[in-house]
XYZ file of N, CA and C in Angstrom:
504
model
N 99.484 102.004 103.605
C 99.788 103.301 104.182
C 100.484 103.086 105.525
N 101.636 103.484 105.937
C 102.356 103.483 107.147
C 101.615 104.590 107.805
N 100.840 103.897 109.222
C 101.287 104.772 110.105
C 102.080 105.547 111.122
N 102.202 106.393 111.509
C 102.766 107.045 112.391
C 103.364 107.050 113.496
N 103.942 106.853 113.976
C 104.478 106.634 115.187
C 104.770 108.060 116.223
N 103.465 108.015 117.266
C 103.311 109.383 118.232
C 104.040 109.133 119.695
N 105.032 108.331 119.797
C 104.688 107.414 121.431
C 105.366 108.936 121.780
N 106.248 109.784 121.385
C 107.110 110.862 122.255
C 105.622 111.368 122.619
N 104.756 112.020 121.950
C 103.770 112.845 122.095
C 102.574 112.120 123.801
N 102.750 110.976 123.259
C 102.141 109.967 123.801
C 102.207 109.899 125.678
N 103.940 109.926 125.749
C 104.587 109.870 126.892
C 104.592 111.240 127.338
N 105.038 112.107 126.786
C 104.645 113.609 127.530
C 103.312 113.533 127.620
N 101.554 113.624 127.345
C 100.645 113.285 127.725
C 100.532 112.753 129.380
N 101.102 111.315 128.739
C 100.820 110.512 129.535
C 101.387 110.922 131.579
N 102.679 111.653 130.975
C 102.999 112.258 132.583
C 102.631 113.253 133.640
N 101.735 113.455 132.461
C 100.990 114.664 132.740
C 99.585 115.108 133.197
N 98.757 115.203 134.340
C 97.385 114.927 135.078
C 96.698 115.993 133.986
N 97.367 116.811 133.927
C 96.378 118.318 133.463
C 96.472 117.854 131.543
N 97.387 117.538 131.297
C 97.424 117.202 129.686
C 96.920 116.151 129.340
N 97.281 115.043 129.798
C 95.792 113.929 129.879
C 94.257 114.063 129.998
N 94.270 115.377 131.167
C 92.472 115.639 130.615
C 92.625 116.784 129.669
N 93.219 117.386 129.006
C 93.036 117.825 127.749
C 92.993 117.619 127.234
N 93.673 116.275 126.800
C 94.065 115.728 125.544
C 92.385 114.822 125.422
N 92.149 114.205 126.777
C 90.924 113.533 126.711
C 89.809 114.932 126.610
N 89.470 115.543 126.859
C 88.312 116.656 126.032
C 88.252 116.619 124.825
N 89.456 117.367 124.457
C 89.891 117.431 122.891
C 89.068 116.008 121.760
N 89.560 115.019 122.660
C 89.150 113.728 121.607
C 88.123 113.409 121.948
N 87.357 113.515 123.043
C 85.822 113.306 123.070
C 84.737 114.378 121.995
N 85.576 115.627 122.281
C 84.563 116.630 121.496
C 84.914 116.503 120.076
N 86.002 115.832 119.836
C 86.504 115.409 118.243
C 85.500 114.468 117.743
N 85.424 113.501 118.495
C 84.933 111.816 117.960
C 82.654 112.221 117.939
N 82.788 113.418 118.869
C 81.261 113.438 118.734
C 80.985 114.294 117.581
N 81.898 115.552 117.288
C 81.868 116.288 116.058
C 81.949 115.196 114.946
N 82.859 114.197 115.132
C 83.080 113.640 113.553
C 81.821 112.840 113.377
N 80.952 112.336 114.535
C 79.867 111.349 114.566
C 78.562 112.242 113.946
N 78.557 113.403 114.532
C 77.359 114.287 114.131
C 77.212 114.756 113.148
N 78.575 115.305 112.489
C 78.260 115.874 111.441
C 78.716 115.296 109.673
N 79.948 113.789 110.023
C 80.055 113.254 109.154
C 79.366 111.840 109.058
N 79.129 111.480 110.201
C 78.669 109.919 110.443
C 79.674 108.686 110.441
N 80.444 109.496 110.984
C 82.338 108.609 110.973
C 82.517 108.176 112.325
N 83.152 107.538 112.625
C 83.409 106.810 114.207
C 84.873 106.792 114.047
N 85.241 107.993 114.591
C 86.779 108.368 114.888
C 87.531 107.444 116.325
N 88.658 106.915 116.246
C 89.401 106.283 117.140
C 90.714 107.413 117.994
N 90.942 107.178 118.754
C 92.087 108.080 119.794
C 93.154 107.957 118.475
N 93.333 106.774 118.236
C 94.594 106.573 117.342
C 94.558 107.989 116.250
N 92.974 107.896 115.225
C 92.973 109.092 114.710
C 93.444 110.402 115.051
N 92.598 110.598 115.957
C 92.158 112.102 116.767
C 94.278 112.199 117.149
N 94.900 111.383 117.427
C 96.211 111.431 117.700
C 97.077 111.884 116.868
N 96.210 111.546 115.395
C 97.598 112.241 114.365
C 96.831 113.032 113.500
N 95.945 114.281 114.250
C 95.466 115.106 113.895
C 96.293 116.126 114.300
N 97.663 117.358 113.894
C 97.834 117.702 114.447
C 97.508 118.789 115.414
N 96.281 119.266 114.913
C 95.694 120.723 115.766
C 95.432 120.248 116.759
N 95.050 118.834 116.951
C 94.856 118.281 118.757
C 95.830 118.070 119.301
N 97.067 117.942 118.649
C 98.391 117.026 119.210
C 98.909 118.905 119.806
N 98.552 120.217 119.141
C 99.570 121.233 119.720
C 98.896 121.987 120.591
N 96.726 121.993 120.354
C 96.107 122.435 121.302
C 96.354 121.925 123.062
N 96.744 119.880 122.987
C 96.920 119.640 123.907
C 98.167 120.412 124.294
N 99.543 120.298 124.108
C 100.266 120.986 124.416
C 100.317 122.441 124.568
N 99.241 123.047 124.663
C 99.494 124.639 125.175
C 98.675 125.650 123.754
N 98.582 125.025 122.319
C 98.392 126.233 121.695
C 96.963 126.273 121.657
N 97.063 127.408 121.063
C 95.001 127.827 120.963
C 94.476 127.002 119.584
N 93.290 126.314 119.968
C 93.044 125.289 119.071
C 92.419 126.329 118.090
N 92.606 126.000 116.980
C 92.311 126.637 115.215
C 90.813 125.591 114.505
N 89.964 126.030 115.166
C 88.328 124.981 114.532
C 88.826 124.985 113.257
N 88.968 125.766 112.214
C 89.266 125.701 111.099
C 90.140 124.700 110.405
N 91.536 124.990 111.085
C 92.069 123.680 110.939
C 92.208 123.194 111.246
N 91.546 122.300 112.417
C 91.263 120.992 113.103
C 89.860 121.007 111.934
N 89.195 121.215 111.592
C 88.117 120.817 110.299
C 89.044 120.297 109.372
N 89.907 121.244 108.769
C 90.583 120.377 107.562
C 91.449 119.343 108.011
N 92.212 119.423 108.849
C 92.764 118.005 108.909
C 92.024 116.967 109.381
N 90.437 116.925 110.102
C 89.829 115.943 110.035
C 88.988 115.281 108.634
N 89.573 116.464 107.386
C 88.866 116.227 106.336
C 89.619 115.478 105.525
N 91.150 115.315 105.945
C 91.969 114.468 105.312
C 92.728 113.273 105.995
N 91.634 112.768 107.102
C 91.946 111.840 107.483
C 91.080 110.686 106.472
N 91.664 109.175 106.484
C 91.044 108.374 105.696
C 89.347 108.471 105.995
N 89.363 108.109 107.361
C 88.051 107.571 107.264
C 86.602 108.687 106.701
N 87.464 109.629 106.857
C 86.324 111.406 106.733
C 86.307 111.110 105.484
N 87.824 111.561 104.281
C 87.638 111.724 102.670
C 86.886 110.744 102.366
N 87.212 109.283 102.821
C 86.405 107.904 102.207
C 84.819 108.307 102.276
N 84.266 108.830 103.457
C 83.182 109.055 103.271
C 83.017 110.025 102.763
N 83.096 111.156 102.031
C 82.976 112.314 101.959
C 82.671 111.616 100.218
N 84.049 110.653 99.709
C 84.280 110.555 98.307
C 82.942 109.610 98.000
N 82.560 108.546 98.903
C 81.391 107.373 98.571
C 80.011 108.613 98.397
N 80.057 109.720 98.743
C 78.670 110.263 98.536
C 78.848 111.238 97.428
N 79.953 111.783 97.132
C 79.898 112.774 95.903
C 80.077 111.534 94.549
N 80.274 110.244 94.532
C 80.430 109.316 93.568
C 79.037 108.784 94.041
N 78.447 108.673 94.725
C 76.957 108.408 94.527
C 75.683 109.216 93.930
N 76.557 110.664 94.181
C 75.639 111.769 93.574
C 76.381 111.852 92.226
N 77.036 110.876 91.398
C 76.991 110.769 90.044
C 78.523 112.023 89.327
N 79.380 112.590 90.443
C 80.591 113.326 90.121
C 81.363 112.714 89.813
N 81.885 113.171 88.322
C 82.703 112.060 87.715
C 84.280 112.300 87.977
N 84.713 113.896 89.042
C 85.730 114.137 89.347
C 85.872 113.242 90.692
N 85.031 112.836 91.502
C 84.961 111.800 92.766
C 85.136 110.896 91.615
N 84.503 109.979 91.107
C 85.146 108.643 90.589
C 86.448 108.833 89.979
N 86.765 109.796 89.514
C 88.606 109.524 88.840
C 89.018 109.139 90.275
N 89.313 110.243 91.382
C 89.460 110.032 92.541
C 89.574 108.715 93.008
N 88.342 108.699 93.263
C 87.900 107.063 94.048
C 88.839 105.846 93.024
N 88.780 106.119 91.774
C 89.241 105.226 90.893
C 91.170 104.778 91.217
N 91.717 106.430 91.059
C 92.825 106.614 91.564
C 93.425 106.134 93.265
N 92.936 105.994 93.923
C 92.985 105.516 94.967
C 92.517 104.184 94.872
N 92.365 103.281 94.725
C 91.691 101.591 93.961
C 92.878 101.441 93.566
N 93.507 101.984 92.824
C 94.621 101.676 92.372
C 96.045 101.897 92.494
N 96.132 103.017 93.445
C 97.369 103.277 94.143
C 98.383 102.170 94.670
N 99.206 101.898 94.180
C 100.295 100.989 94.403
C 99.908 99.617 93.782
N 99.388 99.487 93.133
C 98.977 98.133 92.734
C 100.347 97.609 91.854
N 101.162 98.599 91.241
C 102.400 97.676 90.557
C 103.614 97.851 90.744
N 102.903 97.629 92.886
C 104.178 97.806 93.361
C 104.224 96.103 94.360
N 102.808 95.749 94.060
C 102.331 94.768 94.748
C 103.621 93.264 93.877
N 103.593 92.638 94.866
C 104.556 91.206 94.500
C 103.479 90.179 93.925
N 103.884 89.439 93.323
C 103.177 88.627 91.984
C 102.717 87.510 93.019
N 103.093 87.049 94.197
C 102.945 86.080 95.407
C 101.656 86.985 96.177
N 101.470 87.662 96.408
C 100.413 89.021 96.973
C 99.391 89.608 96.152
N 99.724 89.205 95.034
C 98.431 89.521 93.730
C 96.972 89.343 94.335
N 96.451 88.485 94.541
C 95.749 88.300 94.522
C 94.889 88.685 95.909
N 95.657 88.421 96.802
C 95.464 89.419 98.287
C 94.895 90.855 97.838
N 95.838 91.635 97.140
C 95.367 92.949 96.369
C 94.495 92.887 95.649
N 94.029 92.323 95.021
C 93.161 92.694 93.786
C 91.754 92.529 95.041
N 91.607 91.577 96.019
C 90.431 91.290 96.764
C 90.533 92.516 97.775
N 91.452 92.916 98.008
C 91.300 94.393 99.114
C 90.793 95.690 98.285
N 91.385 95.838 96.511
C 91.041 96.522 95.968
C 89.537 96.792 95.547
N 89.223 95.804 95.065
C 87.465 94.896 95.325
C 86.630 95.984 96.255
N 87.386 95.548 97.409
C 86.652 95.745 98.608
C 86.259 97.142 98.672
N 87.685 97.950 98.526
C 87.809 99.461 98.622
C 86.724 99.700 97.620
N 87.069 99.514 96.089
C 86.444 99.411 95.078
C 84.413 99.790 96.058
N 83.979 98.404 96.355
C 82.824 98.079 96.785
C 82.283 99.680 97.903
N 83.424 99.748 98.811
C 82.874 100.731 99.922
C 83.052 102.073 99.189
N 83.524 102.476 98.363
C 83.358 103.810 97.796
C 82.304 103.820 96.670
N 81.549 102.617 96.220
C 80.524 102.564 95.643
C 80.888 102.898 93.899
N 82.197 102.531 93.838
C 82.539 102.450 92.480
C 82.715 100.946 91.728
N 82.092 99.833 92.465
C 81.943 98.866 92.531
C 80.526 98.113 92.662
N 79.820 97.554 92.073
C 79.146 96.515 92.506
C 78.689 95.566 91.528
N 77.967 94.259 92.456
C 78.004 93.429 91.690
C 77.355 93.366 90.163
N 77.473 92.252 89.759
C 76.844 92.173 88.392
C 75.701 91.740 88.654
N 74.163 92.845 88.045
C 73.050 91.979 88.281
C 72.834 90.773 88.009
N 71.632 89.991 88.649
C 71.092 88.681 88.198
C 70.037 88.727 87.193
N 70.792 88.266 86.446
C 69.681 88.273 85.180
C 68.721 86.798 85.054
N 69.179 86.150 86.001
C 68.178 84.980 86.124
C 66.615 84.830 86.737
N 66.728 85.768 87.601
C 65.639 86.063 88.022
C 63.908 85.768 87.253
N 64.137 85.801 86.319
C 63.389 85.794 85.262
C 62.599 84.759 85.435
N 63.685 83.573 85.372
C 63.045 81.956 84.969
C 62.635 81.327 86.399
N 61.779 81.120 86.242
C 60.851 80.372 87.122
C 61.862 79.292 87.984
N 61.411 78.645 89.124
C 62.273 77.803 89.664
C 62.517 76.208 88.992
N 61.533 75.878 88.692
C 61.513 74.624 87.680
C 62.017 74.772 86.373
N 62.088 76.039 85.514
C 62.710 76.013 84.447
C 64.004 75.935 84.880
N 64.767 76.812 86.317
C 65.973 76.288 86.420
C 66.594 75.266 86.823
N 65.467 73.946 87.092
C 65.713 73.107 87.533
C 65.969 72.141 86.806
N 65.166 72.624 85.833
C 65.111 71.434 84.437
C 66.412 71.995 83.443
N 66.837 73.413 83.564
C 68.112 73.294 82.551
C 69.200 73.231 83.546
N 68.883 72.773 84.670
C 70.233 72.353 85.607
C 70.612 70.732 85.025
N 69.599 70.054 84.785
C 69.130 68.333 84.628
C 70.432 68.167 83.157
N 70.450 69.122 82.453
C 71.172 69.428 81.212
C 72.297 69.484 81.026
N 73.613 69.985 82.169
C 74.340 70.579 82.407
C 75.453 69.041 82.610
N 75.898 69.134 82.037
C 76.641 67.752 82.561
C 77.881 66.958 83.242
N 78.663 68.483 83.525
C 79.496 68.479 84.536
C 79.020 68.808 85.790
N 79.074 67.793 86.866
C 78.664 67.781 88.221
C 79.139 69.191 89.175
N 80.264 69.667 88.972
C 80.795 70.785 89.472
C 80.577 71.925 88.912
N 80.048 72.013 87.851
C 79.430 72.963 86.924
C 77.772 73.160 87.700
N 77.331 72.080 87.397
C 75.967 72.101 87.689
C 75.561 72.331 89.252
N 76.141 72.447 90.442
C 76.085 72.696 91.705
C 77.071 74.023 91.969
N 77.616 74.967 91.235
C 77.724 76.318 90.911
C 76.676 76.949 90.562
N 75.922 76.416 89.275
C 75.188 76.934 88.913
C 73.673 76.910 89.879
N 73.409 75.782 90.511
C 72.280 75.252 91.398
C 72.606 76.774 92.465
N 73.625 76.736 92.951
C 74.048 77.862 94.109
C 73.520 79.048 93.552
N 74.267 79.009 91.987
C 74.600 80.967 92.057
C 72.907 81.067 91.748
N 71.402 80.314 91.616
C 70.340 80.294 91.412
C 69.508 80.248 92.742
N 70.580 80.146 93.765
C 69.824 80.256 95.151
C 68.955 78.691 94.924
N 69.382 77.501 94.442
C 68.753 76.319 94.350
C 68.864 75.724 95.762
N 70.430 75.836 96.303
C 71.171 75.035 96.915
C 71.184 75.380 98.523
């Protein structure tokens, strides 16, 4: 995802004593709203390419309403918003979540494959449409896995397996 580039917005701010502490209100009372009521930890960078903060600082009357929705379509808000309606079992959040996992993937270069598929993983993992494969070993006692480790007769085989058994 490209971001944005605000520096014009940035530099008018910045010349400015009275728009600098607006702009700083604005994003303090942003970053504690997004903490309280989503459990998100919003950055200036965010709160910057929100635009109801970018025109309240400049002069207009801020719109709660839509400063709500555009903090609802910033990444870090939907991501959380999508990991809890796919935890409460909505199978329109997992197409979602699913669809986004996979966004641009065959646009990715065959040299970068694999970079992607481990970021996808990841995304995959934090929206909770992901996790691992249980251990089904659990079962066998530590000496039974010790004794069908004794069995195994490739050395690099058998110290995978010692690991993935928590032997090692």
């Amino acid at each position: 995802m490209m971001s944005q580039n605000f520096e014009t917005f940035t530099n008018i701010v910045n010349s400015s004593p009275v728009l600098t502490d607006r702009f700083s209100a604005l994003v303090q009372d942003t970053i504690s709203a997004a903490r309280e009521r989503h459990g998100v930890d919003l950055t200036i960078e965010d709160c910057t390419s929100i635009a109801e903060l970018r025109n309240a600082t400049l002069g207009a009357e801020l719109d709660r309403d839509e400063l709500d929705r555009q903090l609802q379509e910033l990444p870090k808000l939907s991501d959380s918003k999508l990991k809890v309606d796919v935890a409460a079992g909505d199978q329109e959040a997992m197409a979602v979540a699913l669809q986004k996992v996979n966004a641009g993937k065959e646009a990715v270069h065959h040299e970068r494959s694999s970079e992607d598929r481990a970021r996808r993983i990841s995304l995959a993992r934090e929206l909770g449409i992901a996790t691992p494969p249980p251990v089904q070993d659990d079962l066998r006692s530590r000496a039974e896995k010790i004794e069908l480790l004794q069995e195994v007769k490739n050395p690099a085989n058998r110290v995978a397996l010692a690991r993935k058994w928590g032997l090692l």
